[in-house]
Short mmCIF file of C-alpha atoms and ligand atoms in Angstrom, two decimals:
data_model
loop_
_atom_site.label_atom_id
_atom_site.label_comp_id
_atom_site.label_asym_id
_atom_site.label_seq_id
_atom_site.Cartn_x
_atom_site.Cartn_y
_atom_site.Cartn_z
CA MET A 18 19.34 14.54 -20.61
CA LEU A 19 15.58 15.15 -20.95
CA TYR A 20 13.90 11.78 -19.82
CA ASP A 21 10.27 11.43 -21.78
CA CYS A 22 9.02 10.10 -18.68
CA ALA A 23 10.28 9.70 -14.87
CA VAL A 24 8.11 7.07 -12.75
CA ILE A 25 8.16 7.86 -9.01
CA GLY A 26 7.92 5.00 -6.75
CA GLY A 27 9.05 1.17 -7.42
CA GLY A 28 5.87 -1.00 -6.34
CA PRO A 29 3.67 -2.92 -8.81
CA ALA A 30 2.05 0.32 -10.11
CA GLY A 31 5.36 2.01 -10.84
CA LEU A 32 7.39 -1.16 -11.83
CA ASN A 33 4.87 -2.20 -14.37
CA ALA A 34 4.38 1.58 -15.83
CA SER A 35 8.20 1.18 -16.23
CA LEU A 36 8.09 -1.87 -18.43
CA ILE A 37 5.25 -0.68 -20.75
CA LEU A 38 7.11 2.76 -21.33
CA GLY A 39 10.42 1.23 -22.07
CA ARG A 40 9.00 -1.12 -24.06
CA GLY A 41 7.00 1.77 -25.81
CA ARG A 42 10.37 3.14 -26.75
CA GLN A 43 9.99 6.01 -24.14
CA GLN A 44 13.38 7.13 -22.45
CA VAL A 45 12.19 6.40 -18.80
CA ILE A 46 13.74 6.68 -15.39
CA LEU A 47 12.24 4.86 -12.48
CA PHE A 48 13.33 6.25 -9.03
CA ASP A 49 12.66 3.83 -5.82
CA ASP A 50 13.94 4.19 -2.28
CA ASP A 51 12.69 0.71 -1.47
CA THR A 52 10.18 1.30 1.24
CA PRO A 53 7.00 -0.12 -0.05
CA ARG A 54 3.97 -0.70 2.41
CA ASN A 55 4.18 -4.26 2.45
CA ALA A 56 7.66 -4.42 3.63
CA VAL A 57 6.76 -6.26 7.02
CA THR A 58 4.85 -9.29 5.12
CA GLN A 59 6.40 -12.36 4.53
CA GLU A 60 4.19 -13.56 1.64
CA SER A 61 2.11 -11.92 -0.84
CA HIS A 62 -0.97 -13.37 -2.07
CA ASN A 63 -3.68 -13.14 -4.98
CA PHE A 64 -1.26 -12.29 -7.84
CA ILE A 65 -1.53 -14.89 -10.30
CA SER A 66 1.56 -16.77 -10.91
CA ARG A 67 3.16 -14.89 -7.98
CA ASP A 68 0.90 -16.34 -4.86
CA GLY A 69 2.88 -16.59 -1.99
CA VAL A 70 6.26 -14.99 -3.01
CA HIS A 71 8.28 -12.84 -0.88
CA PRO A 72 7.54 -9.03 -1.57
CA ALA A 73 11.58 -8.84 -2.11
CA GLU A 74 11.14 -11.82 -4.50
CA PHE A 75 8.69 -10.05 -6.33
CA LYS A 76 10.86 -6.88 -6.75
CA LYS A 77 13.81 -8.85 -7.91
CA ALA A 78 11.93 -10.59 -10.76
CA SER A 79 10.39 -7.28 -11.76
CA TYR A 80 13.91 -5.71 -11.96
CA GLU A 81 15.10 -8.47 -14.13
CA ASP A 82 12.31 -7.70 -16.29
CA LEU A 83 13.13 -4.00 -16.73
CA ASN A 84 16.93 -4.70 -17.03
CA LYS A 85 16.19 -6.07 -20.36
CA TYR A 86 15.38 -2.93 -21.90
CA PRO A 87 18.06 -0.10 -22.45
CA THR A 88 15.22 2.28 -22.48
CA ILE A 89 14.63 2.22 -18.53
CA SER A 90 17.18 3.62 -16.16
CA VAL A 91 16.79 2.72 -12.44
CA GLN A 92 17.88 5.30 -9.52
CA ARG A 93 17.52 3.45 -6.27
CA ASN A 94 17.18 6.93 -4.80
CA HIS A 95 14.94 8.78 -2.63
CA VAL A 96 13.28 11.81 -4.44
CA VAL A 97 12.91 14.90 -2.20
CA ASP A 98 11.29 17.40 -4.66
CA ILE A 99 9.66 17.66 -7.85
CA VAL A 100 9.83 21.46 -9.70
CA PRO A 101 7.76 22.21 -12.49
CA THR A 102 8.89 24.17 -15.24
CA ALA A 103 7.17 25.54 -18.39
CA SER A 104 8.11 22.43 -20.49
CA TYR A 105 9.38 19.99 -18.34
CA PHE A 106 9.82 18.71 -14.58
CA GLN A 107 12.96 18.99 -12.20
CA ILE A 108 13.35 15.80 -9.94
CA GLN A 109 15.73 16.34 -7.02
CA THR A 110 17.21 13.49 -4.98
CA GLU A 111 18.18 13.10 -1.57
CA LYS A 112 21.89 12.53 -2.71
CA GLY A 113 21.46 15.76 -4.27
CA GLN A 114 21.20 15.15 -7.97
CA GLN A 115 18.81 16.66 -10.45
CA TYR A 116 16.84 15.04 -13.43
CA GLU A 117 14.52 16.12 -16.17
CA ALA A 118 11.42 14.51 -17.51
CA GLN A 119 8.69 15.85 -19.70
CA ARG A 120 6.00 13.73 -17.84
CA ILE A 121 5.78 12.19 -14.51
CA ILE A 122 4.05 9.10 -13.34
CA LEU A 123 3.69 9.10 -9.43
CA THR A 124 3.57 5.53 -8.14
CA THR A 125 4.82 6.36 -4.53
CA GLY A 126 2.07 4.50 -2.42
CA LEU A 127 0.81 4.76 0.86
CA LYS A 128 1.99 4.42 4.30
CA ASP A 129 -0.22 2.47 7.14
CA ILE A 130 -0.69 4.53 10.59
CA LEU A 131 -0.84 1.60 13.08
CA PRO A 132 -2.63 1.97 16.08
CA GLU A 133 -0.06 3.03 19.06
CA ILE A 134 -0.22 -0.28 21.37
CA GLU A 135 2.94 -1.78 22.61
CA GLY A 136 4.08 -4.79 20.61
CA MET A 137 2.10 -3.84 17.41
CA HIS A 138 5.22 -3.61 15.31
CA GLN A 139 6.39 -6.96 16.41
CA PHE A 140 3.18 -9.08 15.27
CA TYR A 141 2.02 -6.79 12.37
CA GLY A 142 3.02 -8.50 9.10
CA THR A 143 3.50 -11.76 10.68
CA SER A 144 0.28 -12.71 12.50
CA LEU A 145 -1.46 -9.39 12.81
CA PHE A 146 -2.74 -8.09 9.28
CA GLY A 147 -4.87 -5.33 7.94
CA CYS A 148 -6.43 -7.07 4.60
CA PRO A 149 -8.55 -10.42 5.18
CA TYR A 150 -8.25 -10.65 1.06
CA CYS A 151 -4.36 -10.85 1.55
CA ASP A 152 -3.94 -13.13 4.55
CA GLY A 153 -7.44 -14.42 5.60
CA TRP A 154 -6.55 -17.92 3.94
CA GLU A 155 -3.60 -18.57 6.34
CA LEU A 156 -5.84 -17.52 9.43
CA LYS A 157 -8.79 -19.37 8.75
CA ASP A 158 -10.73 -20.96 11.65
CA LEU A 159 -8.16 -19.75 14.03
CA PRO A 160 -9.06 -17.99 17.44
CA LEU A 161 -8.65 -14.52 16.06
CA VAL A 162 -8.61 -10.82 17.48
CA TYR A 163 -9.83 -7.71 15.70
CA ILE A 164 -8.04 -4.73 17.23
CA ALA A 165 -10.76 -1.64 16.41
CA ALA A 166 -8.73 0.93 17.51
CA TYR A 167 -10.18 3.21 14.52
CA PRO A 168 -13.50 3.98 13.72
CA HIS A 169 -15.06 2.43 10.51
CA ALA A 170 -14.37 -1.23 11.14
CA PHE A 171 -17.54 -2.93 11.36
CA ASN A 172 -17.51 -3.77 7.60
CA SER A 173 -13.95 -5.27 7.76
CA ILE A 174 -14.99 -7.57 10.92
CA LYS A 175 -18.07 -8.67 8.88
CA MET A 176 -15.38 -9.70 6.07
CA VAL A 177 -13.11 -11.34 8.56
CA SER A 178 -15.76 -13.62 9.56
CA ASN A 179 -15.95 -15.11 6.23
CA TRP A 180 -12.25 -16.99 7.21
CA SER A 181 -13.18 -17.31 10.99
CA LYS A 182 -16.05 -17.39 13.46
CA ASP A 183 -14.12 -17.19 16.36
CA ILE A 184 -13.44 -13.50 16.90
CA VAL A 185 -13.04 -11.26 19.63
CA VAL A 186 -13.42 -7.24 18.95
CA CYS A 187 -11.03 -4.97 21.20
CA THR A 188 -11.75 -1.39 20.54
CA ASN A 189 -8.64 -0.34 23.06
CA GLY A 190 -10.82 1.77 25.19
CA LYS A 191 -12.24 3.59 22.21
CA GLU A 192 -15.87 3.90 21.03
CA THR A 193 -15.13 2.87 17.56
CA ILE A 194 -18.32 0.23 17.35
CA SER A 195 -21.74 1.59 17.76
CA PRO A 196 -24.38 -0.06 20.20
CA GLN A 197 -26.43 -1.17 17.06
CA GLU A 198 -23.04 -2.70 15.49
CA LYS A 199 -22.52 -4.07 19.04
CA ALA A 200 -26.00 -6.00 18.94
CA ILE A 201 -25.27 -7.49 15.72
CA LEU A 202 -21.86 -8.79 16.29
CA SER A 203 -23.69 -10.14 19.88
CA GLN A 204 -26.03 -12.18 17.57
CA LYS A 205 -23.16 -13.42 15.75
CA ASN A 206 -21.33 -14.57 19.03
CA ILE A 207 -18.76 -11.98 18.60
CA GLN A 208 -17.74 -10.38 22.06
CA VAL A 209 -16.64 -6.70 22.23
CA ILE A 210 -13.92 -5.78 24.89
CA GLU A 211 -13.68 -2.01 25.27
CA ASP A 212 -11.03 -1.99 27.97
CA GLU A 213 -7.68 -0.27 27.20
CA ILE A 214 -5.07 -2.54 26.04
CA LEU A 215 -1.43 -2.56 28.03
CA ARG A 216 0.48 -4.87 25.46
CA LEU A 217 0.33 -7.66 23.24
CA GLN A 218 2.10 -10.77 23.84
CA GLY A 219 4.03 -13.50 22.06
CA GLU A 220 7.22 -14.65 20.26
CA GLY A 221 8.86 -14.57 17.23
CA GLY A 222 6.21 -12.36 15.59
CA GLN A 223 3.34 -15.23 16.61
CA LEU A 224 0.93 -13.39 18.91
CA LYS A 225 -0.20 -15.45 21.90
CA SER A 226 -2.58 -12.86 24.22
CA ILE A 227 -3.70 -9.31 24.84
CA GLN A 228 -3.05 -8.09 28.02
CA PHE A 229 -5.24 -5.27 29.33
CA LYS A 230 -4.75 -2.30 31.51
CA ASN A 231 -7.19 -3.80 34.05
CA GLY A 232 -5.13 -6.94 34.42
CA ASN A 233 -7.28 -9.22 32.30
CA GLU A 234 -5.83 -11.27 29.49
CA LEU A 235 -7.13 -12.68 26.18
CA HIS A 236 -5.53 -15.86 24.35
CA ARG A 237 -5.79 -15.40 20.88
CA GLN A 238 -3.29 -16.78 18.23
CA ALA A 239 -3.95 -14.09 15.42
CA GLY A 240 -6.08 -11.13 14.11
CA PHE A 241 -6.44 -8.28 11.99
CA ILE A 242 -6.65 -4.55 12.95
CA SER A 243 -8.15 -1.31 11.62
CA TYR A 244 -5.46 1.25 10.60
CA LYS A 245 -5.10 4.56 8.90
CA LEU A 246 -3.38 5.53 5.65
CA GLN A 247 -1.37 8.40 4.37
CA GLN A 248 0.27 9.37 1.20
CA ALA A 249 3.84 8.06 1.39
CA ALA A 250 5.20 11.06 -0.18
CA PRO A 251 4.19 14.55 -0.68
CA PHE A 252 4.31 15.38 -4.08
CA ALA A 253 0.69 15.76 -4.81
CA GLY A 254 0.45 18.98 -2.65
CA ARG A 255 3.89 20.08 -4.05
CA LEU A 256 2.22 19.98 -7.55
CA ASP A 257 -0.97 20.99 -6.46
CA LEU A 258 -3.03 18.04 -7.68
CA GLU A 259 -6.81 17.56 -7.03
CA SER A 260 -7.45 15.27 -4.42
CA ASN A 261 -10.22 12.62 -4.92
CA GLY A 262 -11.91 13.41 -1.43
CA MET A 263 -10.42 10.30 0.30
CA GLY A 264 -6.78 11.15 0.64
CA GLY A 265 -6.08 9.88 -2.92
CA ILE A 266 -4.90 11.61 -5.86
CA LYS A 267 -7.60 12.29 -8.46
CA ILE A 268 -7.39 10.56 -11.57
CA ASP A 269 -9.07 9.92 -14.63
CA PRO A 270 -9.69 6.48 -15.67
CA TYR A 271 -6.48 6.33 -17.73
CA GLY A 272 -4.53 7.91 -14.60
CA ARG A 273 -4.54 11.38 -15.75
CA THR A 274 -4.36 13.78 -13.03
CA SER A 275 -5.50 16.90 -13.06
CA ARG A 276 -2.15 18.77 -14.05
CA LYS A 277 -1.22 18.47 -17.65
CA GLY A 278 1.97 15.79 -17.97
CA VAL A 279 1.26 14.18 -14.29
CA TYR A 280 -0.13 10.97 -13.97
CA ALA A 281 -0.81 8.67 -10.92
CA ALA A 282 -1.54 4.99 -10.22
CA GLY A 283 -1.64 2.39 -7.52
CA ASP A 284 -2.58 3.06 -3.78
CA ASN A 285 -1.74 6.59 -3.76
CA ALA A 286 -4.64 7.27 -6.57
CA GLY A 287 -6.99 5.56 -4.34
CA GLY A 288 -6.84 2.15 -6.39
CA LEU A 289 -8.02 -0.92 -4.59
CA PRO A 290 -5.21 -1.97 -2.20
CA GLN A 291 -3.87 -5.22 -4.38
CA GLN A 292 -0.78 -5.67 -5.73
CA ILE A 293 -2.25 -7.04 -9.07
CA VAL A 294 -4.77 -4.00 -9.02
CA ALA A 295 -1.76 -1.30 -8.73
CA ALA A 296 0.33 -3.15 -11.53
CA ALA A 297 -2.80 -2.96 -13.90
CA GLU A 298 -3.23 1.03 -12.73
CA GLY A 299 0.42 1.39 -13.48
CA SER A 300 -0.08 0.05 -17.05
CA LYS A 301 -3.18 2.49 -17.59
CA ALA A 302 -1.07 5.36 -16.31
CA ALA A 303 1.65 4.24 -19.09
CA ILE A 304 -0.36 3.69 -21.97
CA SER A 305 -1.82 7.19 -21.30
CA VAL A 306 1.97 8.64 -21.32
CA LEU A 307 2.19 6.85 -24.62
CA SER A 308 -0.93 8.13 -26.10
CA ASP A 309 -0.49 11.47 -25.10
CA HIS A 310 3.40 11.51 -26.47
CA VAL A 311 2.03 10.27 -29.74
CA ALA A 312 -1.05 12.66 -30.03
CA GLU A 313 1.60 15.48 -29.54
CA THR A 314 4.32 14.09 -31.94
CA PHE A 315 2.66 12.24 -34.73
C1 FAD B 4 1.23 -5.92 5.70
C2 FAD B 4 0.56 -5.64 4.32
C3 FAD B 4 0.54 -7.07 3.33
C4 FAD B 4 0.01 -6.82 2.40
N1 FAD B 4 -0.39 -8.02 1.64
C5 FAD B 4 -0.90 -8.22 0.19
C6 FAD B 4 -1.34 -9.10 -0.46
O1 FAD B 4 -0.81 -10.31 -0.13
N2 FAD B 4 -1.42 -9.22 -1.83
C7 FAD B 4 -1.76 -8.06 -2.08
O2 FAD B 4 -2.21 -8.02 -3.47
N3 FAD B 4 -1.28 -6.63 -1.74
C8 FAD B 4 -1.39 -6.94 -0.54
N4 FAD B 4 -0.81 -5.52 0.24
C9 FAD B 4 -1.35 -4.35 -0.30
C10 FAD B 4 -0.46 -4.09 -1.26
O3 FAD B 4 1.08 -3.91 -0.92
C11 FAD B 4 -0.40 -2.64 -2.02
O4 FAD B 4 -1.81 -2.69 -2.51
C12 FAD B 4 0.64 -2.40 -3.06
O5 FAD B 4 2.03 -2.39 -2.87
C13 FAD B 4 0.34 -0.93 -3.89
O6 FAD B 4 1.37 -0.86 -4.80
P1 FAD B 4 2.17 0.54 -5.55
O7 FAD B 4 2.93 0.37 -6.24
O8 FAD B 4 0.73 1.28 -5.32
O9 FAD B 4 2.88 0.98 -3.93
P2 FAD B 4 3.90 0.56 -3.10
O10 FAD B 4 4.09 -0.98 -3.36
O11 FAD B 4 3.69 1.04 -1.72
O12 FAD B 4 4.99 1.20 -3.90
C14 FAD B 4 5.59 2.52 -3.50
C15 FAD B 4 6.87 2.21 -3.89
O13 FAD B 4 7.52 4.02 -4.13
C16 FAD B 4 8.73 4.10 -3.45
N5 FAD B 4 8.57 5.55 -2.77
C17 FAD B 4 7.97 6.24 -1.92
N6 FAD B 4 8.02 7.40 -1.79
C18 FAD B 4 9.33 7.77 -2.58
C19 FAD B 4 10.03 8.63 -2.90
N7 FAD B 4 10.02 10.02 -2.52
N8 FAD B 4 11.09 8.69 -3.37
C20 FAD B 4 11.62 7.13 -4.20
N9 FAD B 4 10.33 6.37 -3.86
C21 FAD B 4 9.56 6.43 -3.39
C22 FAD B 4 8.42 3.10 -2.30
O14 FAD B 4 9.74 2.97 -1.53
C23 FAD B 4 7.78 1.79 -2.72
O15 FAD B 4 8.74 0.87 -3.14
C24 FAD B 4 -0.36 -5.68 1.57
C25 FAD B 4 -0.26 -4.56 2.35
C26 FAD B 4 0.35 -4.46 3.33
C27 FAD B 4 0.76 -3.10 4.25
#
């Protein structure tokens, strides 16, 4: 069967794109291997009517919506390759199946590359977070650490100070904060510790202290980190798509990429990393697919 559109990635971008396409009478197939960026988090915030839900609960409710439409098929499957032919795309899965679709929407998201510090994975998503807009409210007025192990953390530290004034910055032995930035932070009573971290200590996902290689210990209840991001899937390279120059897929305002028939939406196309934004970007890409289909077939 030749599907009208294949959506690769079942996060908020891909789920909303699939809903619009299915309701738009497109035969759509959604592939999802269920390893989203926010899998570590217990509560997701800032999506009106869904504030505080567990990501798995969000996904369950979304699939209930999609299941109402016979035009939408779902494959809980990892896509390993997308091969363009003259008139359609072949999608190959890890299980060795092959599917064909006329158009593709890439909604595969990003992956976080966390600083390599012992204990980091024990606390990331429960008491250490990346995004103050998402989790700042729960940490308000607490004694926080900001682990600035990667550069360009200064603006994020400034933002965190909106939720708590009690912040200590740890650079883990790296020169990630410039002397000018240090001077500004010092004026705001934000201490910068540049010693190397030995490990993060705590219990049940709850951070208690940061232990340094020089034997010092800093007591903190929670905090934020700077981290790196990379594309979760290699399809932008495989399909030779133009980049936006910041690691994302370049798209026009309606989700069209540089290659005809390929659209992208959500985190992987450089969208503001919020679920509601990803869902909206997914809608835009789906509406472009529909309008391009009608333009060709009317
Ligand atoms: C710890 C953490 C907490 C967060 N908290 C919040 C919050 O409170 N509020 C908020 O609005 N945002 C939050 N975010 C950001 C939010 O999760 C993302 O912005 C949003 O999920 C992006 O949606 P997306 O659809 O673009 O990608 P994703 O949600 O990452 O979905 C991509 C999907 O594609 C699938 N996939 C990838 N590759 C393949 C493949 N090859 N084959 C098949 N499937 C594939 C993945 O399994 C995944 O399901 C948080 C992020 C993190 C890391």
